């Protein structure tokens, strides 16, 4: 049985949209520059993608033991957006916030491919 201290209690959700034509390029850039450093600090990270006719939305969910742990990575304000250098080039609009949610229940296999 896993100790509650080892389970994430907070989910930080970032959303961004790019044109469909640049989605693959942005996904690779975002992974290398944004996601890899996040993987080193968060308890877990999920990257989601929805392709639409003309645009693609990316959602990154990072999991944390507490808001304080998240703040150590993001700086004093865990809701602050830290845009990547090339985000203005890729994103349709720069996100102005992230969503921070308490994890109340988790059931089943919610993992990904482990990349």
GROMACS .gro file of N, CA and C in nm:
model
  345
    1UNK      N    1   0.083  -0.118   0.000
    1UNK     CA    2   0.000   0.000   0.000
    1UNK      C    3   0.088   0.125   0.000
    2UNK      N    4   0.055   0.223  -0.084
    2UNK     CA    5   0.133   0.345  -0.096
    2UNK      C    6   0.094   0.444   0.013
    3UNK      N    7   0.192   0.506   0.074
    3UNK     CA    8   0.166   0.607   0.176
    3UNK      C    9   0.106   0.732   0.112
    4UNK      N   10   0.013   0.797   0.183
    4UNK     CA   11  -0.047   0.921   0.133
    4UNK      C   12   0.058   1.027   0.108
    5UNK      N   13   0.169   1.025   0.183
    5UNK     CA   14   0.275   1.124   0.165
    5UNK      C   15   0.339   1.111   0.027
    6UNK      N   16   0.328   0.995  -0.034
    6UNK     CA   17   0.388   0.972  -0.165
    6UNK      C   18   0.292   1.001  -0.281
    7UNK      N   19   0.169   1.034  -0.250
    7UNK     CA   20   0.070   1.059  -0.354
    7UNK      C   21   0.060   1.207  -0.384
    8UNK      N   22   0.043   1.242  -0.510
    8UNK     CA   23   0.022   1.384  -0.541
    8UNK      C   24  -0.112   1.433  -0.487
    9UNK      N   25  -0.113   1.554  -0.441
    9UNK     CA   26  -0.233   1.615  -0.384
    9UNK      C   27  -0.280   1.736  -0.465
   10UNK      N   28  -0.193   1.786  -0.554
   10UNK     CA   29  -0.222   1.906  -0.632
   10UNK      C   30  -0.194   1.878  -0.778
   11UNK      N   31  -0.284   1.926  -0.865
   11UNK     CA   32  -0.261   1.920  -1.010
   11UNK      C   33  -0.254   2.062  -1.062
   12UNK      N   34  -0.151   2.091  -1.139
   12UNK     CA   35  -0.132   2.223  -1.202
   12UNK      C   36  -0.156   2.203  -1.351
   13UNK      N   37  -0.254   2.274  -1.406
   13UNK     CA   38  -0.295   2.252  -1.544
   13UNK      C   39  -0.266   2.376  -1.628
   14UNK      N   40  -0.189   2.356  -1.735
   14UNK     CA   41  -0.155   2.462  -1.831
   14UNK      C   42  -0.220   2.425  -1.964
   15UNK      N   43  -0.274   2.526  -2.033
   15UNK     CA   44  -0.332   2.505  -2.165
   15UNK      C   45  -0.275   2.606  -2.263
   16UNK      N   46  -0.248   2.560  -2.385
   16UNK     CA   47  -0.201   2.649  -2.490
   16UNK      C   48  -0.248   2.597  -2.625
   17UNK      N   49  -0.269   2.691  -2.719
   17UNK     CA   50  -0.315   2.653  -2.853
   17UNK      C   51  -0.218   2.705  -2.959
   18UNK      N   52  -0.197   2.623  -3.060
   18UNK     CA   53  -0.115   2.662  -3.173
   18UNK      C   54  -0.190   2.629  -3.301
   19UNK      N   55  -0.141   2.677  -3.414
   19UNK     CA   56  -0.205   2.641  -3.540
   19UNK      C   57  -0.180   2.494  -3.566
   20UNK      N   58  -0.271   2.432  -3.636
   20UNK     CA   59  -0.259   2.289  -3.668
   20UNK      C   60  -0.132   2.263  -3.748
   21UNK      N   61  -0.096   2.357  -3.834
   21UNK     CA   62   0.022   2.341  -3.920
   21UNK      C   63   0.152   2.337  -3.839
   22UNK      N   64   0.155   2.399  -3.722
   22UNK     CA   65   0.278   2.405  -3.641
   22UNK      C   66   0.272   2.316  -3.517
   23UNK      N   67   0.167   2.236  -3.506
   23UNK     CA   68   0.145   2.157  -3.384
   23UNK      C   69   0.258   2.057  -3.357
   24UNK      N   70   0.300   1.984  -3.457
   24UNK     CA   71   0.406   1.884  -3.435
   24UNK      C   72   0.536   1.952  -3.393
   25UNK      N   73   0.569   2.063  -3.458
   25UNK     CA   74   0.690   2.137  -3.425
   25UNK      C   75   0.683   2.191  -3.282
   26UNK      N   76   0.567   2.247  -3.245
   26UNK     CA   77   0.554   2.299  -3.109
   26UNK      C   78   0.559   2.186  -3.005
   27UNK      N   79   0.496   2.075  -3.035
   27UNK     CA   80   0.497   1.964  -2.940
   27UNK      C   81   0.641   1.920  -2.910
   28UNK      N   82   0.723   1.909  -3.012
   28UNK     CA   83   0.863   1.868  -2.992
   28UNK      C   84   0.939   1.975  -2.912
   29UNK      N   85   0.920   2.102  -2.948
   29UNK     CA   86   0.987   2.211  -2.876
   29UNK      C   87   0.942   2.215  -2.730
   30UNK      N   88   0.812   2.211  -2.708
   30UNK     CA   89   0.757   2.217  -2.573
   30UNK      C   90   0.809   2.102  -2.487
   31UNK      N   91   0.819   1.984  -2.545
   31UNK     CA   92   0.868   1.870  -2.469
   31UNK      C   93   1.014   1.892  -2.426
   32UNK      N   94   1.097   1.930  -2.521
   32UNK     CA   95   1.240   1.945  -2.492
   32UNK      C   96   1.268   2.059  -2.395
   33UNK      N   97   1.203   2.172  -2.413
   33UNK     CA   98   1.237   2.292  -2.337
   33UNK      C   99   1.149   2.310  -2.213
   34UNK      N  100   1.024   2.267  -2.220
   34UNK     CA  101   0.932   2.290  -2.110
   34UNK      C  102   0.904   2.168  -2.024
   35UNK      N  103   0.879   2.055  -2.089
   35UNK     CA  104   0.836   1.936  -2.015
   35UNK      C  105   0.953   1.865  -1.947
   36UNK      N  106   1.064   1.851  -2.015
   36UNK     CA  107   1.178   1.780  -1.955
   36UNK      C  108   1.220   1.840  -1.820
   37UNK      N  109   1.235   1.974  -1.808
   37UNK     CA  110   1.269   2.030  -1.676
   37UNK      C  111   1.159   2.006  -1.573
   38UNK      N  112   1.035   2.006  -1.618
   38UNK     CA  113   0.922   1.983  -1.528
   38UNK      C  114   0.925   1.840  -1.474
   39UNK      N  115   0.961   1.746  -1.558
   39UNK     CA  116   0.968   1.605  -1.517
   39UNK      C  117   1.066   1.588  -1.401
   40UNK      N  118   1.172   1.668  -1.400
   40UNK     CA  119   1.273   1.659  -1.295
   40UNK      C  120   1.220   1.703  -1.159
   41UNK      N  121   1.117   1.787  -1.157
   41UNK     CA  122   1.071   1.847  -1.031
   41UNK      C  123   0.936   1.795  -0.983
   42UNK      N  124   0.843   1.772  -1.074
   42UNK     CA  125   0.708   1.730  -1.037
   42UNK      C  126   0.706   1.581  -1.004
   43UNK      N  127   0.602   1.539  -0.933
   43UNK     CA  128   0.584   1.397  -0.902
   43UNK      C  129   0.541   1.319  -1.027
   44UNK      N  130   0.480   1.389  -1.121
   44UNK     CA  131   0.437   1.328  -1.245
   44UNK      C  132   0.391   1.436  -1.341
   45UNK      N  133   0.393   1.404  -1.469
   45UNK     CA  134   0.352   1.499  -1.572
   45UNK      C  135   0.275   1.423  -1.680
   46UNK      N  136   0.164   1.480  -1.723
   46UNK     CA  137   0.088   1.426  -1.836
   46UNK      C  138   0.080   1.535  -1.942
   47UNK      N  139   0.099   1.496  -2.068
   47UNK     CA  140   0.087   1.588  -2.181
   47UNK      C  141  -0.027   1.537  -2.269
   48UNK      N  142  -0.122   1.625  -2.295
   48UNK     CA  143  -0.238   1.587  -2.376
   48UNK      C  144  -0.245   1.679  -2.498
   49UNK      N  145  -0.306   1.629  -2.603
   49UNK     CA  146  -0.315   1.704  -2.728
   49UNK      C  147  -0.448   1.676  -2.794
   50UNK      N  148  -0.512   1.783  -2.843
   50UNK     CA  149  -0.635   1.769  -2.922
   50UNK      C  150  -0.617   1.844  -3.053
   51UNK      N  151  -0.617   1.768  -3.164
   51UNK     CA  152  -0.608   1.828  -3.297
   51UNK      C  153  -0.748   1.863  -3.345
   52UNK      N  154  -0.766   1.988  -3.384
   52UNK     CA  155  -0.892   2.034  -3.444
   52UNK      C  156  -0.863   2.069  -3.588
   53UNK      N  157  -0.961   2.119  -3.659
   53UNK     CA  158  -0.944   2.149  -3.803
   53UNK      C  159  -0.829   2.247  -3.828
   54UNK      N  160  -0.828   2.359  -3.756
   54UNK     CA  161  -0.729   2.464  -3.782
   54UNK      C  162  -0.631   2.489  -3.669
   55UNK      N  163  -0.658   2.431  -3.552
   55UNK     CA  164  -0.570   2.455  -3.438
   55UNK      C  165  -0.556   2.329  -3.355
   56UNK      N  166  -0.456   2.331  -3.269
   56UNK     CA  167  -0.429   2.220  -3.179
   56UNK      C  168  -0.417   2.277  -3.039
   57UNK      N  169  -0.483   2.211  -2.944
   57UNK     CA  170  -0.470   2.251  -2.804
   57UNK      C  171  -0.382   2.151  -2.731
   58UNK      N  172  -0.290   2.204  -2.653
   58UNK     CA  173  -0.205   2.124  -2.567
   58UNK      C  174  -0.244   2.150  -2.423
   59UNK      N  175  -0.245   2.044  -2.344
   59UNK     CA  176  -0.273   2.055  -2.201
   59UNK      C  177  -0.160   1.979  -2.130
   60UNK      N  178  -0.098   2.047  -2.035
   60UNK     CA  179   0.004   1.983  -1.954
   60UNK      C  180  -0.046   1.982  -1.810
   61UNK      N  181  -0.048   1.864  -1.751
   61UNK     CA  182  -0.089   1.849  -1.612
   61UNK      C  183   0.032   1.799  -1.534
   62UNK      N  184   0.073   1.876  -1.436
   62UNK     CA  185   0.181   1.831  -1.349
   62UNK      C  186   0.124   1.807  -1.211
   63UNK      N  187   0.180   1.708  -1.144
   63UNK     CA  188   0.129   1.663  -1.015
   63UNK      C  189   0.231   1.692  -0.907
   64UNK      N  190   0.180   1.742  -0.792
   64UNK     CA  191   0.266   1.791  -0.685
   64UNK      C  192   0.216   1.741  -0.551
   65UNK      N  193   0.306   1.730  -0.455
   65UNK     CA  194   0.267   1.688  -0.320
   65UNK      C  195   0.196   1.800  -0.245
   66UNK      N  196   0.225   1.926  -0.280
   66UNK     CA  197   0.164   2.040  -0.212
   66UNK      C  198   0.183   2.166  -0.295
   67UNK      N  199   0.109   2.270  -0.261
   67UNK     CA  200   0.127   2.400  -0.327
   67UNK      C  201   0.266   2.454  -0.298
   68UNK      N  202   0.316   2.429  -0.177
   68UNK     CA  203   0.449   2.476  -0.139
   68UNK      C  204   0.557   2.411  -0.227
   69UNK      N  205   0.543   2.283  -0.254
   69UNK     CA  206   0.640   2.214  -0.342
   69UNK      C  207   0.634   2.271  -0.483
   70UNK      N  208   0.515   2.299  -0.530
   70UNK     CA  209   0.498   2.358  -0.662
   70UNK      C  210   0.561   2.497  -0.665
   71UNK      N  211   0.542   2.575  -0.560
   71UNK     CA  212   0.596   2.711  -0.554
   71UNK      C  213   0.749   2.710  -0.556
   72UNK      N  214   0.811   2.607  -0.500
   72UNK     CA  215   0.958   2.598  -0.505
   72UNK      C  216   1.007   2.586  -0.649
   73UNK      N  217   0.927   2.523  -0.735
   73UNK     CA  218   0.965   2.510  -0.876
   73UNK      C  219   0.928   2.634  -0.956
   74UNK      N  220   0.809   2.687  -0.934
   74UNK     CA  221   0.758   2.797  -1.017
   74UNK      C  222   0.799   2.934  -0.968
   75UNK      N  223   0.845   2.945  -0.845
   75UNK     CA  224   0.873   3.074  -0.786
   75UNK      C  225   0.767   3.102  -0.680
   76UNK      N  226   0.763   3.222  -0.631
   76UNK     CA  227   0.674   3.252  -0.518
   76UNK      C  228   0.526   3.237  -0.553
   77UNK      N  229   0.489   3.257  -0.678
   77UNK     CA  230   0.348   3.246  -0.718
   77UNK      C  231   0.329   3.124  -0.807
   78UNK      N  232   0.273   3.015  -0.753
   78UNK     CA  233   0.258   2.893  -0.834
   78UNK      C  234   0.160   2.907  -0.949
   79UNK      N  235   0.078   3.013  -0.949
   79UNK     CA  236  -0.016   3.034  -1.060
   79UNK      C  237   0.047   3.113  -1.174
   80UNK      N  238   0.165   3.166  -1.151
   80UNK     CA  239   0.231   3.249  -1.253
   80UNK      C  240   0.268   3.165  -1.375
   81UNK      N  241   0.252   3.225  -1.491
   81UNK     CA  242   0.289   3.159  -1.617
   81UNK      C  243   0.436   3.187  -1.645
   82UNK      N  244   0.507   3.085  -1.682
   82UNK     CA  245   0.647   3.098  -1.723
   82UNK      C  246   0.654   3.058  -1.870
   83UNK      N  247   0.639   3.157  -1.958
   83UNK     CA  248   0.640   3.128  -2.101
   83UNK      C  249   0.778   3.085  -2.147
   84UNK      N  250   0.780   2.989  -2.237
   84UNK     CA  251   0.905   2.947  -2.300
   84UNK      C  252   0.946   3.055  -2.399
   85UNK      N  253   1.074   3.063  -2.430
   85UNK     CA  254   1.125   3.170  -2.516
   85UNK      C  255   1.052   3.179  -2.650
   86UNK      N  256   1.018   3.064  -2.708
   86UNK     CA  257   0.956   3.065  -2.841
   86UNK      C  258   0.803   3.055  -2.837
   87UNK      N  259   0.743   3.058  -2.720
   87UNK     CA  260   0.596   3.053  -2.711
   87UNK      C  261   0.528   3.161  -2.795
   88UNK      N  262   0.576   3.287  -2.794
   88UNK     CA  263   0.508   3.389  -2.876
   88UNK      C  264   0.509   3.355  -3.026
   89UNK      N  265   0.610   3.283  -3.069
   89UNK     CA  266   0.620   3.242  -3.210
   89UNK      C  267   0.517   3.133  -3.243
   90UNK      N  268   0.492   3.044  -3.150
   90UNK     CA  269   0.408   2.928  -3.177
   90UNK      C  270   0.262   2.945  -3.135
   91UNK      N  271   0.238   3.003  -3.020
   91UNK     CA  272   0.104   3.000  -2.962
   91UNK      C  273   0.014   3.107  -3.021
   92UNK      N  274  -0.112   3.073  -3.041
   92UNK     CA  275  -0.212   3.165  -3.095
   92UNK      C  276  -0.229   3.283  -3.000
   93UNK      N  277  -0.232   3.254  -2.872
   93UNK     CA  278  -0.234   3.358  -2.769
   93UNK      C  279  -0.158   3.303  -2.650
   94UNK      N  280  -0.093   3.391  -2.577
   94UNK     CA  281  -0.017   3.347  -2.461
   94UNK      C  282  -0.112   3.329  -2.344
   95UNK      N  283  -0.114   3.211  -2.284
   95UNK     CA  284  -0.201   3.188  -2.168
   95UNK      C  285  -0.167   3.287  -2.057
   96UNK      N  286  -0.269   3.331  -1.985
   96UNK     CA  287  -0.246   3.427  -1.877
   96UNK      C  288  -0.260   3.364  -1.739
   97UNK      N  289  -0.290   3.235  -1.735
   97UNK     CA  290  -0.305   3.169  -1.604
   97UNK      C  291  -0.292   3.019  -1.619
   98UNK      N  292  -0.269   2.955  -1.508
   98UNK     CA  293  -0.278   2.810  -1.498
   98UNK      C  294  -0.387   2.780  -1.397
   99UNK      N  295  -0.433   2.658  -1.398
   99UNK     CA  296  -0.535   2.616  -1.305
   99UNK      C  297  -0.470   2.523  -1.202
  100UNK      N  298  -0.500   2.546  -1.076
  100UNK     CA  299  -0.446   2.462  -0.970
  100UNK      C  300  -0.564   2.397  -0.898
  101UNK      N  301  -0.564   2.264  -0.898
  101UNK     CA  302  -0.675   2.188  -0.841
  101UNK      C  303  -0.625   2.092  -0.734
  102UNK      N  304  -0.704   2.072  -0.631
  102UNK     CA  305  -0.677   1.968  -0.532
  102UNK      C  306  -0.724   1.835  -0.591
  103UNK      N  307  -0.643   1.733  -0.576
  103UNK     CA  308  -0.682   1.599  -0.620
  103UNK      C  309  -0.761   1.536  -0.506
  104UNK      N  310  -0.885   1.508  -0.532
  104UNK     CA  311  -0.972   1.452  -0.429
  104UNK      C  312  -0.978   1.300  -0.437
  105UNK      N  313  -0.982   1.244  -0.557
  105UNK     CA  314  -0.989   1.099  -0.577
  105UNK      C  315  -0.918   1.065  -0.707
  106UNK      N  316  -0.853   0.952  -0.713
  106UNK     CA  317  -0.794   0.900  -0.835
  106UNK      C  318  -0.816   0.749  -0.835
  107UNK      N  319  -0.860   0.696  -0.947
  107UNK     CA  320  -0.892   0.554  -0.956
  107UNK      C  321  -0.835   0.498  -1.086
  108UNK      N  322  -0.785   0.379  -1.081
  108UNK     CA  323  -0.741   0.310  -1.202
  108UNK      C  324  -0.607   0.358  -1.253
  109UNK      N  325  -0.572   0.313  -1.370
  109UNK     CA  326  -0.445   0.347  -1.435
  109UNK      C  327  -0.464   0.480  -1.509
  110UNK      N  328  -0.406   0.586  -1.456
  110UNK     CA  329  -0.419   0.717  -1.519
  110UNK      C  330  -0.288   0.763  -1.581
  111UNK      N  331  -0.193   0.671  -1.597
  111UNK     CA  332  -0.063   0.702  -1.651
  111UNK      C  333  -0.063   0.708  -1.803
  112UNK      N  334   0.054   0.738  -1.857
  112UNK     CA  335   0.072   0.743  -2.002
  112UNK      C  336   0.176   0.641  -2.044
  113UNK      N  337   0.252   0.676  -2.148
  113UNK     CA  338   0.350   0.583  -2.200
  113UNK      C  339   0.485   0.592  -2.130
  114UNK      N  340   0.497   0.682  -2.031
  114UNK     CA  341   0.620   0.689  -1.954
  114UNK      C  342   0.733   0.766  -2.018
  115UNK      N  343   0.707   0.832  -2.131
  115UNK     CA  344   0.811   0.912  -2.196
  115UNK      C  345   0.845   1.033  -2.115
   0.00000   0.00000   0.00000
